[in-house]
Amino acid sequence: MSIKQPSSKQRSSKQHFLELAVELATLHSAGGRCGPFGAVVVYQDQVVGQGWNQVVSCCDPTAHAEVMAIRDACKTLERHELSGCEIYASCQPCPMCLSAIVWARLDRVFYAATKDAAAKAGFDDARLYAAFTEQQLPTLIASEYLALESAEKVLADWRKNPNKVDY
């Protein structure tokens, strides 16, 4: 059985959408009041939702980038579920966001930095991930890690930012 590799065009558009997610993370986290995470929801090769971490700025512990992008996409598409859509995140979604992604019925998740990179930046969700074993996650939704150095850079920059608000 051979594994089908994505075409260069597919890889290029995936990378483009991941870069948009990282740009959102970079732009909004520089001031320190938004965490270093961004996400876009894509439908038929068009961005229909975008979000960035607003936990501190909105005083809302659920205002993660993926959740905000899902909310934005649902408003844009005027529907409560997102089947036919994909989400591109600057970092591997936390268990809460992964649950929201599954609940919203997105088809696939792409992410540019791992949960380990997020942990190095001070975002350690290990106890939550332990509740959802790695063996269970692939049965919920197809996920694909496509590394981008810029995604890890935004996390490292966050760690060094003297203006950040830890949460």
PDB file of C-alpha atoms in Angstrom:
ATOM      1  CA  MET A   1       0.000   0.000   0.000  1.00  0.00           C
ATOM      2  CA  SER A   2       1.538   3.322  -1.025  1.00  0.00           C
ATOM      3  CA  ILE A   3       0.960   6.576   0.788  1.00  0.00           C
ATOM      4  CA  LYS A   4      -0.343   9.333  -1.457  1.00  0.00           C
ATOM      5  CA  GLN A   5       1.780  12.447  -1.104  1.00  0.00           C
ATOM      6  CA  PRO A   6       0.122  15.867  -1.430  1.00  0.00           C
ATOM      7  CA  SER A   7       0.808  17.651  -4.702  1.00  0.00           C
ATOM      8  CA  SER A   8       3.042  20.734  -4.607  1.00  0.00           C
ATOM      9  CA  LYS A   9      -0.069  22.873  -5.179  1.00  0.00           C
ATOM     10  CA  GLN A  10      -1.829  21.206  -2.236  1.00  0.00           C
ATOM     11  CA  ARG A  11       1.264  21.608  -0.063  1.00  0.00           C
ATOM     12  CA  SER A  12       1.588  25.212  -1.173  1.00  0.00           C
ATOM     13  CA  SER A  13      -1.988  26.159  -0.262  1.00  0.00           C
ATOM     14  CA  LYS A  14      -1.770  24.277   3.041  1.00  0.00           C
ATOM     15  CA  GLN A  15       1.420  26.122   3.857  1.00  0.00           C
ATOM     16  CA  HIS A  16      -0.158  29.430   2.795  1.00  0.00           C
ATOM     17  CA  PHE A  17      -3.094  28.954   5.188  1.00  0.00           C
ATOM     18  CA  LEU A  18      -0.753  27.895   7.990  1.00  0.00           C
ATOM     19  CA  GLU A  19       1.340  30.997   7.358  1.00  0.00           C
ATOM     20  CA  LEU A  20      -1.817  33.126   7.663  1.00  0.00           C
ATOM     21  CA  ALA A  21      -2.517  31.506  11.034  1.00  0.00           C
ATOM     22  CA  VAL A  22       1.044  32.218  12.193  1.00  0.00           C
ATOM     23  CA  GLU A  23       0.757  35.820  10.958  1.00  0.00           C
ATOM     24  CA  LEU A  24      -2.363  36.279  13.112  1.00  0.00           C
ATOM     25  CA  ALA A  25      -0.489  34.842  16.093  1.00  0.00           C
ATOM     26  CA  THR A  26       2.511  37.084  15.490  1.00  0.00           C
ATOM     27  CA  LEU A  27       0.500  40.255  14.902  1.00  0.00           C
ATOM     28  CA  HIS A  28      -1.781  39.925  17.893  1.00  0.00           C
ATOM     29  CA  SER A  29       0.646  38.512  20.467  1.00  0.00           C
ATOM     30  CA  ALA A  30       3.310  41.215  20.117  1.00  0.00           C
ATOM     31  CA  GLY A  31       1.637  43.474  22.697  1.00  0.00           C
ATOM     32  CA  GLY A  32       1.475  40.699  25.276  1.00  0.00           C
ATOM     33  CA  ARG A  33      -2.300  40.759  25.898  1.00  0.00           C
ATOM     34  CA  CYS A  34      -3.089  38.050  23.338  1.00  0.00           C
ATOM     35  CA  GLY A  35      -1.464  34.646  23.389  1.00  0.00           C
ATOM     36  CA  PRO A  36       0.779  33.524  20.502  1.00  0.00           C
ATOM     37  CA  PHE A  37      -1.834  31.486  18.675  1.00  0.00           C
ATOM     38  CA  GLY A  38      -3.753  32.051  15.435  1.00  0.00           C
ATOM     39  CA  ALA A  39      -6.142  30.038  13.287  1.00  0.00           C
ATOM     40  CA  VAL A  40      -8.081  30.244  10.038  1.00  0.00           C
ATOM     41  CA  VAL A  41     -11.038  28.207   8.819  1.00  0.00           C
ATOM     42  CA  VAL A  42     -11.024  27.452   5.093  1.00  0.00           C
ATOM     43  CA  TYR A  43     -13.975  26.481   2.906  1.00  0.00           C
ATOM     44  CA  GLN A  44     -13.480  25.757  -0.790  1.00  0.00           C
ATOM     45  CA  ASP A  45      -9.967  27.285  -0.664  1.00  0.00           C
ATOM     46  CA  GLN A  46     -11.251  30.548   0.857  1.00  0.00           C
ATOM     47  CA  VAL A  47     -10.680  31.823   4.388  1.00  0.00           C
ATOM     48  CA  VAL A  48     -14.119  32.102   5.972  1.00  0.00           C
ATOM     49  CA  GLY A  49     -13.046  32.525   9.589  1.00  0.00           C
ATOM     50  CA  GLN A  50     -10.066  33.795  11.477  1.00  0.00           C
ATOM     51  CA  GLY A  51      -9.148  33.974  15.114  1.00  0.00           C
ATOM     52  CA  TRP A  52      -6.348  34.680  17.499  1.00  0.00           C
ATOM     53  CA  ASN A  53      -5.986  33.981  21.189  1.00  0.00           C
ATOM     54  CA  GLN A  54      -7.966  36.542  23.201  1.00  0.00           C
ATOM     55  CA  VAL A  55      -8.108  34.844  26.600  1.00  0.00           C
ATOM     56  CA  VAL A  56      -6.659  37.814  28.498  1.00  0.00           C
ATOM     57  CA  SER A  57      -7.969  40.662  26.328  1.00  0.00           C
ATOM     58  CA  CYS A  58     -11.562  39.319  26.460  1.00  0.00           C
ATOM     59  CA  CYS A  59     -11.355  37.908  29.998  1.00  0.00           C
ATOM     60  CA  ASP A  60     -12.605  34.635  28.531  1.00  0.00           C
ATOM     61  CA  PRO A  61     -10.701  31.392  29.140  1.00  0.00           C
ATOM     62  CA  THR A  62     -12.403  29.827  26.093  1.00  0.00           C
ATOM     63  CA  ALA A  63     -11.302  32.572  23.657  1.00  0.00           C
ATOM     64  CA  HIS A  64      -8.595  30.437  22.049  1.00  0.00           C
ATOM     65  CA  ALA A  65      -7.646  31.098  18.427  1.00  0.00           C
ATOM     66  CA  GLU A  66      -9.368  27.995  17.078  1.00  0.00           C
ATOM     67  CA  VAL A  67     -12.618  28.707  18.947  1.00  0.00           C
ATOM     68  CA  MET A  68     -12.613  32.326  17.745  1.00  0.00           C
ATOM     69  CA  ALA A  69     -11.988  31.187  14.153  1.00  0.00           C
ATOM     70  CA  ILE A  70     -14.837  28.681  14.412  1.00  0.00           C
ATOM     71  CA  ARG A  71     -17.180  31.380  15.732  1.00  0.00           C
ATOM     72  CA  ASP A  72     -16.161  33.713  12.905  1.00  0.00           C
ATOM     73  CA  ALA A  73     -16.623  31.014  10.245  1.00  0.00           C
ATOM     74  CA  CYS A  74     -20.060  30.047  11.553  1.00  0.00           C
ATOM     75  CA  LYS A  75     -21.152  33.692  11.346  1.00  0.00           C
ATOM     76  CA  THR A  76     -19.678  34.076   7.861  1.00  0.00           C
ATOM     77  CA  LEU A  77     -21.293  30.903   6.528  1.00  0.00           C
ATOM     78  CA  GLU A  78     -24.465  31.464   8.572  1.00  0.00           C
ATOM     79  CA  ARG A  79     -24.556  27.925   9.873  1.00  0.00           C
ATOM     80  CA  HIS A  80     -23.803  26.163  13.146  1.00  0.00           C
ATOM     81  CA  GLU A  81     -21.607  23.388  11.760  1.00  0.00           C
ATOM     82  CA  LEU A  82     -18.581  23.502   9.496  1.00  0.00           C
ATOM     83  CA  SER A  83     -18.559  20.267   7.539  1.00  0.00           C
ATOM     84  CA  GLY A  84     -16.626  20.757   4.315  1.00  0.00           C
ATOM     85  CA  CYS A  85     -14.209  23.107   6.094  1.00  0.00           C
ATOM     86  CA  GLU A  86     -10.654  22.702   7.346  1.00  0.00           C
ATOM     87  CA  ILE A  87      -8.915  24.571  10.142  1.00  0.00           C
ATOM     88  CA  TYR A  88      -5.294  25.708  10.028  1.00  0.00           C
ATOM     89  CA  ALA A  89      -3.736  26.536  13.390  1.00  0.00           C
ATOM     90  CA  SER A  90      -0.393  28.027  14.282  1.00  0.00           C
ATOM     91  CA  CYS A  91      -0.021  25.353  16.953  1.00  0.00           C
ATOM     92  CA  GLN A  92      -1.462  21.945  17.748  1.00  0.00           C
ATOM     93  CA  PRO A  93      -4.931  22.509  19.202  1.00  0.00           C
ATOM     94  CA  CYS A  94      -5.383  21.980  22.918  1.00  0.00           C
ATOM     95  CA  PRO A  95      -7.979  19.414  24.009  1.00  0.00           C
ATOM     96  CA  MET A  96     -10.674  22.084  24.450  1.00  0.00           C
ATOM     97  CA  CYS A  97     -10.104  23.411  20.930  1.00  0.00           C
ATOM     98  CA  LEU A  98      -9.895  19.927  19.479  1.00  0.00           C
ATOM     99  CA  SER A  99     -13.243  19.161  21.089  1.00  0.00           C
ATOM    100  CA  ALA A 100     -14.735  22.343  19.588  1.00  0.00           C
ATOM    101  CA  ILE A 101     -13.303  21.395  16.182  1.00  0.00           C
ATOM    102  CA  VAL A 102     -14.894  17.963  16.357  1.00  0.00           C
ATOM    103  CA  TRP A 103     -18.164  19.403  17.678  1.00  0.00           C
ATOM    104  CA  ALA A 104     -18.258  21.920  14.784  1.00  0.00           C
ATOM    105  CA  ARG A 105     -17.712  19.010  12.374  1.00  0.00           C
ATOM    106  CA  LEU A 106     -14.660  20.417  10.600  1.00  0.00           C
ATOM    107  CA  ASP A 107     -13.152  17.894   8.192  1.00  0.00           C
ATOM    108  CA  ARG A 108      -9.462  18.230   9.021  1.00  0.00           C
ATOM    109  CA  VAL A 109      -6.907  20.037  11.209  1.00  0.00           C
ATOM    110  CA  PHE A 110      -3.495  21.297  10.108  1.00  0.00           C
ATOM    111  CA  TYR A 111      -1.042  22.788  12.595  1.00  0.00           C
ATOM    112  CA  ALA A 112       2.396  24.380  12.320  1.00  0.00           C
ATOM    113  CA  ALA A 113       3.919  23.879  15.798  1.00  0.00           C
ATOM    114  CA  THR A 114       3.495  21.047  18.272  1.00  0.00           C
ATOM    115  CA  LYS A 115       2.079  21.004  21.775  1.00  0.00           C
ATOM    116  CA  ASP A 116       5.684  20.426  22.928  1.00  0.00           C
ATOM    117  CA  ALA A 117       6.724  23.763  21.399  1.00  0.00           C
ATOM    118  CA  ALA A 118       3.797  25.407  23.201  1.00  0.00           C
ATOM    119  CA  ALA A 119       4.866  23.781  26.474  1.00  0.00           C
ATOM    120  CA  LYS A 120       8.377  25.205  26.035  1.00  0.00           C
ATOM    121  CA  ALA A 121       6.756  28.652  25.718  1.00  0.00           C
ATOM    122  CA  GLY A 122       4.927  28.143  29.018  1.00  0.00           C
ATOM    123  CA  PHE A 123       1.631  26.661  27.795  1.00  0.00           C
ATOM    124  CA  ASP A 124       1.651  23.218  29.358  1.00  0.00           C
ATOM    125  CA  ASP A 125      -1.591  21.368  28.735  1.00  0.00           C
ATOM    126  CA  ALA A 126      -0.055  17.985  29.555  1.00  0.00           C
ATOM    127  CA  ARG A 127      -2.664  17.139  32.191  1.00  0.00           C
ATOM    128  CA  LEU A 128      -5.442  17.813  29.692  1.00  0.00           C
ATOM    129  CA  TYR A 129      -3.758  15.817  26.935  1.00  0.00           C
ATOM    130  CA  ALA A 130      -3.349  12.951  29.391  1.00  0.00           C
ATOM    131  CA  ALA A 131      -7.135  12.806  29.629  1.00  0.00           C
ATOM    132  CA  PHE A 132      -7.272  12.342  25.850  1.00  0.00           C
ATOM    133  CA  THR A 133      -4.659   9.787  24.935  1.00  0.00           C
ATOM    134  CA  GLU A 134      -2.804  10.227  21.669  1.00  0.00           C
ATOM    135  CA  GLN A 135      -4.292   6.926  20.534  1.00  0.00           C
ATOM    136  CA  GLN A 136      -7.815   8.364  20.763  1.00  0.00           C
ATOM    137  CA  LEU A 137      -7.185  11.644  18.920  1.00  0.00           C
ATOM    138  CA  PRO A 138      -6.829  10.228  15.387  1.00  0.00           C
ATOM    139  CA  THR A 139     -10.215   8.539  15.720  1.00  0.00           C
ATOM    140  CA  LEU A 140     -11.884  11.899  16.338  1.00  0.00           C
ATOM    141  CA  ILE A 141     -10.543  13.883  13.371  1.00  0.00           C
ATOM    142  CA  ALA A 142      -7.776  13.633  10.804  1.00  0.00           C
ATOM    143  CA  SER A 143      -4.870  15.836  11.875  1.00  0.00           C
ATOM    144  CA  GLU A 144      -1.656  16.711  10.100  1.00  0.00           C
ATOM    145  CA  TYR A 145       1.470  18.401  11.434  1.00  0.00           C
ATOM    146  CA  LEU A 146       3.227  20.583   8.862  1.00  0.00           C
ATOM    147  CA  ALA A 147       6.185  22.269  10.559  1.00  0.00           C
ATOM    148  CA  LEU A 148       6.799  25.997  10.103  1.00  0.00           C
ATOM    149  CA  GLU A 149       9.766  27.613  11.830  1.00  0.00           C
ATOM    150  CA  SER A 150       7.790  30.854  12.124  1.00  0.00           C
ATOM    151  CA  ALA A 151       5.204  29.074  14.289  1.00  0.00           C
ATOM    152  CA  GLU A 152       7.844  28.017  16.797  1.00  0.00           C
ATOM    153  CA  LYS A 153       9.414  31.495  16.610  1.00  0.00           C
ATOM    154  CA  VAL A 154       6.180  33.219  17.662  1.00  0.00           C
ATOM    155  CA  LEU A 155       6.013  30.898  20.672  1.00  0.00           C
ATOM    156  CA  ALA A 156       9.650  31.567  21.587  1.00  0.00           C
ATOM    157  CA  ASP A 157       9.122  35.329  21.164  1.00  0.00           C
ATOM    158  CA  TRP A 158       6.106  35.141  23.460  1.00  0.00           C
ATOM    159  CA  ARG A 159       8.172  33.471  26.154  1.00  0.00           C
ATOM    160  CA  LYS A 160      10.661  36.390  26.044  1.00  0.00           C
ATOM    161  CA  ASN A 161       8.053  39.180  25.791  1.00  0.00           C
ATOM    162  CA  PRO A 162       8.273  41.331  28.951  1.00  0.00           C
ATOM    163  CA  ASN A 163       4.761  42.723  28.288  1.00  0.00           C
ATOM    164  CA  LYS A 164       2.985  39.364  28.138  1.00  0.00           C
ATOM    165  CA  VAL A 165       0.266  38.458  30.582  1.00  0.00           C
ATOM    166  CA  ASP A 166       0.728  34.862  31.703  1.00  0.00           C
ATOM    167  CA  TYR A 167      -2.378  32.725  31.922  1.00  0.00           C
TER     168      TYR A 167
END
